[in-house]
C-alpha positions as MATLAB code, in Angstrom:
seq = 'MSAETVSVTGWGRTAPTTARLIRPRTYEEAAAAVRDCGPRGGIARGLGRAYGDAAQNAGGAVLDMTGLDRVHVIDAANGIVLCDAGVSLHRLMRVLLPLGWFVPVTPGTRQVTVGGAIGADIHGKNHHVCGAFSRHVLSFELLTADGEVRTVSRGTPLFDATTGGMGLTGVILTATVQLQPVETALMSVDTERARDLDDLMARLSASDDRYRYSVAWIDLLARGAATGRAVLTRGNHAPLEALGTRARREPPALRTSRLPAMPAHLPEGLLTRTTVGLFNELWYRRAPRARTGQLQSISAFFHPLDGVPHWNRVYGRGGLVQYQFVVGYGQEETLRRIVRRVSERRCPSFLAVLKRFGDADPGWLSFPVPGWTLALDIPASLPGLGALLDELDEEVADAGGRVYLAKDSRLRPELLAAMYPRLDDFRALRAELDPRAVFVSDLSRRLSL';
ca = [
     111.869   97.782   80.866;
     112.653  100.437   83.390;
     114.701  100.262   86.725;
     115.267  102.578   89.644;
     116.618  102.234   93.116;
     113.717  102.801   95.541;
     112.684  102.320   99.216;
     110.168   99.409   99.367;
     107.920   98.540  102.166;
     104.827   96.358  102.764;
     101.326   97.747  103.424;
     102.032   97.954  107.137;
     104.836  100.396  106.398;
     107.082   98.979  109.161;
     110.403   97.920  107.775;
     111.242   99.711  104.466;
     114.480   98.347  102.661;
     116.200   99.736   99.618;
     116.125   97.618   96.335;
     116.430   98.089   92.498;
     112.832   98.115   91.326;
     112.613   96.676   87.761;
     109.338   97.039   85.698;
     109.309   94.374   83.062;
     106.650   94.846   80.186;
     107.043   91.505   78.457;
     107.774   87.894   79.430;
     111.222   88.211   77.848;
     112.039   91.491   79.776;
     111.001   89.433   82.997;
     113.389   86.632   82.126;
     116.042   89.137   81.498;
     115.523   90.770   84.887;
     115.707   87.304   86.620;
     119.121   86.627   84.850;
     120.492   90.032   85.770;
     119.091   90.344   89.302;
     122.559   90.248   90.832;
     124.107   88.408   93.826;
     121.286   89.596   96.144;
     118.614   87.993   94.012;
     115.100   89.132   93.114;
     111.587   88.808   94.090;
     108.292   89.364   92.294;
     105.912   92.046   93.550;
     102.334   92.871   92.644;
     100.349   95.734   94.113;
     101.969   95.748   97.430;
      99.252   94.667   99.681;
     101.355   92.037  101.619;
     101.475   93.583  104.915;
     105.070   92.648  106.020;
     108.295   92.044  104.190;
     107.305   89.136  101.594;
     107.775   91.585   98.498;
     111.024   93.299   99.756;
     114.496   92.482   98.934;
     117.150   94.567  100.655;
     120.101   95.339   98.380;
     118.689   93.196   95.603;
     116.054   93.384   92.928;
     112.153   93.511   93.090;
     110.346   92.887   90.143;
     107.063   94.952   89.701;
     104.779   92.626   87.674;
     101.909   95.021   87.269;
     102.965   95.761   83.713;
     102.099   92.280   82.689;
      98.396   92.821   82.947;
      96.765   91.258   79.858;
      93.424   89.274   79.899;
      94.311   86.797   77.251;
      91.080   84.441   76.936;
      87.771   84.251   78.692;
      85.790   81.106   78.177;
      82.348   82.679   78.996;
      80.466   79.413   78.575;
      82.501   77.518   81.165;
      83.798   80.293   83.305;
      87.511   80.161   82.759;
      90.023   82.944   82.306;
      93.600   82.895   81.184;
      95.412   86.145   82.168;
      98.751   87.710   83.122;
      99.857   87.405   86.677;
      99.918   91.119   86.940;
      96.112   91.605   86.245;
      94.339   92.812   89.492;
      91.376   91.258   90.886;
      89.666   94.646   90.510;
      90.230   94.608   86.882;
      88.965   91.122   86.468;
      85.712   91.933   88.271;
      85.235   94.766   85.968;
      85.719   92.534   82.868;
      83.937   89.451   84.335;
      80.802   90.611   86.083;
      79.085   91.791   82.798;
      79.585   88.176   81.617;
      77.981   86.701   84.527;
      81.314   85.639   86.317;
      83.003   86.601   89.641;
      86.446   85.799   91.093;
      86.240   82.609   93.118;
      88.008   84.077   96.163;
      88.711   87.580   97.110;
      90.417   89.085  100.311;
      89.432   92.369  101.969;
      90.851   94.299   98.984;
      90.406   93.852   95.330;
      93.949   95.601   94.793;
      95.764   92.361   94.584;
      97.251   90.691   91.449;
      96.546   87.249   90.375;
     100.065   86.368   90.896;
     100.029   87.615   94.444;
      96.841   85.834   95.032;
      98.716   82.578   94.055;
     101.867   83.391   95.898;
     100.035   84.252   99.063;
      97.268   81.654   98.416;
      94.739   84.297   99.547;
      91.541   83.328  101.447;
      88.483   85.289  101.750;
      85.091   85.114  103.481;
      84.110   81.974  101.719;
      86.947   79.619  102.807;
      84.574   77.350  104.927;
      82.891   76.797  101.522;
      85.263   77.304   98.728;
      88.806   76.979  100.123;
      91.869   79.403   99.051;
      92.490   80.964   95.814;
      94.804   77.978   94.750;
      91.752   75.509   94.721;
      90.304   77.381   91.752;
      93.569   77.647   89.764;
      93.781   75.096   86.952;
      97.592   75.953   85.938;
      99.939   78.581   85.785;
     103.157   79.389   83.801;
     106.272   79.864   86.210;
     109.563   81.515   85.185;
     112.105   79.528   87.289;
     115.580   80.400   88.255;
     117.131   78.525   85.160;
     115.264   80.845   82.849;
     112.813   78.013   81.962;
     109.145   78.816   81.583;
     107.150   75.679   82.920;
     103.479   75.103   82.600;
     102.537   73.975   86.222;
      99.380   72.108   86.761;
      97.275   71.419   89.927;
      98.401   68.305   91.870;
     102.101   68.476   91.193;
     104.750   69.243   93.827;
     105.749   72.564   92.127;
     102.121   73.679   92.159;
     101.815   72.938   95.842;
     105.096   74.611   96.575;
     104.180   77.802   94.609;
     100.714   78.339   95.948;
     101.342   79.993   99.314;
     105.107   79.911   98.564;
     105.543   83.686   98.697;
     107.078   84.008   95.276;
     110.204   81.991   96.167;
     109.787   79.168   93.431;
     109.859   81.638   90.605;
     107.929   84.393   88.874;
     104.219   83.608   87.647;
     103.791   84.840   84.411;
     100.112   83.707   83.625;
      97.357   81.793   85.245;
      94.304   79.845   84.161;
      91.442   80.230   86.792;
      88.059   78.769   87.306;
      85.341   81.452   87.985;
      82.307   81.651   90.036;
      78.917   82.135   88.426;
      76.794   85.083   89.400;
      73.457   86.578   88.176;
      73.885   90.113   89.659;
      76.423   92.544   91.072;
      74.491   92.720   94.376;
      74.978   90.589   97.682;
      72.052   89.701   99.821;
      73.412   90.203  103.345;
      72.339   89.260  106.891;
      73.728   91.242  109.877;
      73.470   90.499  113.558;
      75.140   91.335  116.806;
      76.768   88.855  119.048;
      77.077   89.774  122.821;
      80.326   88.117  123.406;
      82.890   85.765  121.895;
      81.011   82.474  122.783;
      77.576   83.848  121.532;
      79.697   84.740  118.124;
      81.165   81.201  117.947;
      77.958   79.518  118.448;
      76.237   81.426  115.885;
      78.923   80.871  113.453;
      78.974   77.204  113.994;
      75.198   76.737  113.990;
      74.328   78.353  110.587;
      77.451   79.270  108.633;
      76.601   76.475  106.134;
      73.791   78.464  104.815;
      76.063   81.310  103.590;
      78.713   81.342  101.105;
      80.370   84.254  102.692;
      80.833   84.999  106.378;
      82.957   87.364  108.500;
      82.638   88.871  112.054;
      84.029   92.215  113.178;
      85.158   91.881  116.984;
      85.560   94.593  119.357;
      88.825   93.799  121.044;
      88.557   96.671  123.501;
      85.490   95.295  125.180;
      86.188   93.784  128.549;
      84.263   91.770  131.200;
      80.971   90.146  130.096;
      81.197   91.831  126.741;
      84.650   90.357  125.853;
      84.714   89.534  122.103;
      81.286   91.097  121.426;
      80.873   91.386  117.598;
      79.021   92.165  114.535;
      78.449   89.099  112.267;
      77.866   89.715  108.559;
      77.063   86.984  106.226;
      75.779   86.874  102.649;
      75.237   85.206   99.205;
      75.209   86.524   95.728;
      71.778   88.049   95.233;
      69.786   86.223   92.557;
      68.300   88.120   89.487;
      64.912   87.814   91.071;
      65.915   90.043   93.883;
      66.174   92.902   91.565;
      63.461   95.227   90.250;
      62.266   94.697   86.604;
      64.288   97.596   85.248;
      67.528   96.515   87.147;
      67.225   92.999   85.617;
      67.681   94.257   82.144;
      71.095   95.895   82.972;
      74.225   93.515   83.031;
      75.968   93.187   86.208;
      78.794   95.722   86.748;
      81.264   96.636   89.507;
      80.315   99.836   90.992;
      82.746  101.469   93.266;
      82.865  104.583   95.431;
      85.966  106.541   96.391;
      86.622  108.956   99.225;
      89.615  111.281   99.399;
      92.979  109.791  100.050;
      94.420  109.873  103.454;
      97.061  112.585  103.807;
     100.682  111.500  103.389;
     101.663  112.563  106.930;
      99.155  112.306  109.726;
      99.843  113.288  113.208;
     101.122  110.506  115.507;
      98.661  109.397  118.375;
      95.377  109.342  116.268;
      94.771  105.763  117.290;
      94.591  105.795  121.015;
      92.716  103.554  123.256;
      90.193  106.369  123.847;
      89.539  107.185  120.044;
      89.479  103.390  118.979;
      87.259  102.569  122.094;
      84.740  105.250  120.950;
      84.893  104.053  117.222;
      84.284  100.397  118.427;
      81.361  101.471  120.575;
      79.694  103.413  117.829;
      80.203  100.630  115.277;
      78.756   98.038  117.508;
      75.758  100.165  118.466;
      74.973  101.146  115.084;
      74.883   97.604  113.894;
      71.545   96.180  113.691;
      70.560   93.553  116.320;
      69.189   91.496  113.361;
      68.639   92.346  109.726;
      68.160   89.890  106.803;
      68.175   90.347  103.119;
      69.840   93.612  102.663;
      71.121   94.412   99.201;
      74.693   95.600   99.113;
      77.027   96.243   96.145;
      79.987   93.858   96.024;
      82.529   96.592   96.666;
      80.656   97.541   99.994;
      80.385   93.973  101.065;
      83.827   92.702  100.272;
      86.149   95.791  100.087;
      84.868   98.862  102.118;
      88.404   99.948  102.866;
      89.204  100.209   99.006;
      87.099  103.261   99.085;
      89.722  105.021  101.241;
      92.843  105.296   99.268;
      96.012  104.693  101.444;
      93.935  104.010  104.540;
      97.020  102.465  106.095;
      98.349  105.975  106.683;
      95.823  106.549  109.588;
      98.442  104.629  111.710;
     101.026  107.445  111.284;
     104.712  107.080  110.396;
     105.193  104.033  112.695;
     102.969  101.926  110.584;
     100.801   98.988  111.623;
     101.193   95.189  112.370;
      98.559   92.993  111.092;
      98.651   89.856  113.134;
      96.441   86.886  111.839;
      96.618   83.341  113.038;
      94.476   80.210  112.763;
      93.908   77.593  115.480;
      92.051   74.233  114.730;
      88.536   73.397  115.861;
      88.724   71.998  119.408;
      91.237   74.763  120.366;
      88.455   77.373  121.112;
      90.091   77.946  124.603;
      93.234   79.213  122.970;
      91.135   81.660  120.924;
      89.348   82.757  123.989;
      92.735   83.260  125.889;
      94.194   85.395  123.149;
      91.146   87.508  122.781;
      91.088   88.039  126.533;
      94.752   88.923  126.581;
      94.560   91.458  123.609;
      91.371   92.966  125.370;
      93.045   93.260  128.813;
      96.230   94.754  127.087;
      93.949   97.384  125.669;
      95.402   97.102  122.108;
      93.817   99.859  120.175;
      92.653   97.722  117.146;
      89.643   98.823  115.191;
      90.141   96.291  112.411;
      89.655   92.748  114.016;
      87.882   90.027  112.034;
      87.138   86.427  112.926;
      86.313   83.751  110.351;
      85.988   80.036  110.099;
      88.137   78.107  107.785;
      87.066   74.833  105.956;
      89.384   71.948  104.682;
      93.060   72.591  104.328;
      94.610   73.610  100.974;
      97.207   71.627   99.278;
      99.859   74.336   99.252;
     102.883   73.359  101.482;
     102.940   76.812  102.960;
      99.292   77.650  102.417;
      97.875   79.228  105.605;
      94.419   78.100  105.972;
      93.662   74.947  108.042;
      90.215   73.939  109.589;
      89.561   76.115  112.288;
      89.084   79.844  113.716;
      91.221   82.507  112.314;
      91.559   85.982  113.757;
      93.150   89.059  112.131;
      93.797   92.249  113.954;
      95.531   95.537  113.074;
      97.785   97.259  115.675;
      99.646  100.325  115.530;
     103.317   99.295  115.251;
     104.393  101.873  117.898;
     102.273  100.301  120.723;
     104.816   99.808  123.590;
     105.463   96.166  124.373;
     103.779   94.991  121.200;
     106.723   92.800  120.073;
     106.754   90.939  123.408;
     103.056   90.535  123.385;
     102.963   89.006  119.782;
     105.991   86.780  120.769;
     103.877   85.231  123.439;
     100.899   84.926  121.254;
     103.079   82.976  118.871;
     103.968   80.497  121.355;
     100.293   80.005  122.298;
      99.413   79.428  118.568;
     102.109   77.136  117.843;
     101.485   75.119  121.135;
      97.886   74.780  119.952;
      98.951   73.417  116.617;
      98.136   76.634  114.746;
      99.999   79.130  112.464;
     100.437   82.718  111.521;
      99.929   84.096  108.039;
     103.200   84.640  106.217;
     101.671   87.180  103.747;
     100.887   89.466  106.763;
     103.896   88.567  108.888;
     106.803   90.950  109.691;
     108.303   89.650  112.880;
     107.772   85.892  113.528;
     110.857   84.211  115.108;
     112.148   81.496  112.638;
     112.374   78.636  115.252;
     108.558   78.507  115.346;
     108.093   78.096  111.582;
     108.435   74.350  111.375;
     106.005   73.781  114.257;
     103.437   75.863  112.253;
     104.229   74.577  108.762;
     104.836   70.724  108.839;
     105.726   70.726  105.025;
     108.478   73.311  105.735;
     111.307   70.856  104.998;
     109.712   69.638  101.712;
     109.490   73.430  100.596;
     113.058   74.028  101.350;
     114.193   70.846   99.581;
     112.298   71.700   96.381;
     113.605   75.193   96.530;
     117.160   74.088   96.929;
     116.835   71.598   93.949;
     114.970   74.208   91.686;
     116.920   77.393   92.621;
     120.392   76.214   93.952;
     121.879   79.757   93.490;
     119.148   81.393   95.600;
     118.018   83.637   92.842;
     114.535   84.176   94.224;
     114.811   85.778   97.841;
     113.115   88.307  100.023;
     113.496   89.949  103.247;
     110.815   87.409  104.490;
     112.843   84.404  103.171;
     116.086   85.642  104.799;
     114.454   86.428  108.135;
     112.661   82.960  108.422;
     115.455   81.066  106.520;
     113.003   79.776  103.823;
];
């Protein structure tokens, strides 16, 4: 087990803090690290793709769990995998696709660990059909503050507190996950343009049930009659019959491409309203008005940005804020107002996506509830951004919605209870399970979790 003092930040690179980074290689080393993490406590960390401060711990310990990355058992007949929490979704895809299986849920990056997927209860383009990641987790092993390793099964309070609990109930060591059967490593994709936000929501509502995966890119710089114009992309796993005769004989495999990494230091001011506006215009115009049945690779459909290492550096030294919220069905006017406000404010966002959520997941702090979710990336250096997002928080809370803690870096704690009704239950279980506050993070301190 190695340890060093380093500066740690989230993917947004907005609020680095210094911590003792510990890299356990065995379960016993992980238990020792928890016992010895010191008065400032510790928090588990995976591949660092939480945008905000959820996997940081100023002055304390951060446990890098990526050294625990064994795939223990694959039940290829029933589609069940038992693996360490430090295994990435990328590795699982490489191992499972040739066997005819795929991860049940993936976000916009495959560089996420299984432990991180559970702790953030990640969602993907298929939530309207399949729910969040925790819905497919059968059980996991959790190292708690007392040094005990507990087997936690679905349907128990500890399961529901941990899924979406941002690592604050303990360190996940292993997980047993139910997989998704697939015949190929390709997606059959339909793409269409929507002229404005209302047109987009109508298209999603009318036909989303035909697709397992669905997402819309929105041009948040478009104004007037074009406000909320979008490119809607939906797909299903391609069946074997969609492939040619020769391709059918080859086992499915994850194929990826990789561009050169972004430079460590980019000039400030690359992402201006002008440059982002030009990008958005080109992106919208190059999209087909309507195209069906295009075959795309899994990496191209789910994870296009993974092909650009360190793409977050394009935002410069100031970093980026990803703001994601959800409001329920029936609150479409709130969504319209927010899109209009961001558009009128001319926020230079080229990564803005809208999705529909299905049934709520059982995690007490899980983000998805039935409704519309919008996620947007904004340069953190944008003047007045904090005040704007504070105002949007108020609108979201008033509408009964919530923001995503895995991406948050600046939510005011007084709004948390309105957004997450099971917050008191979560705090009570944490107080009972971890009375000495062994598991803490910058996020938990900021929001009094």
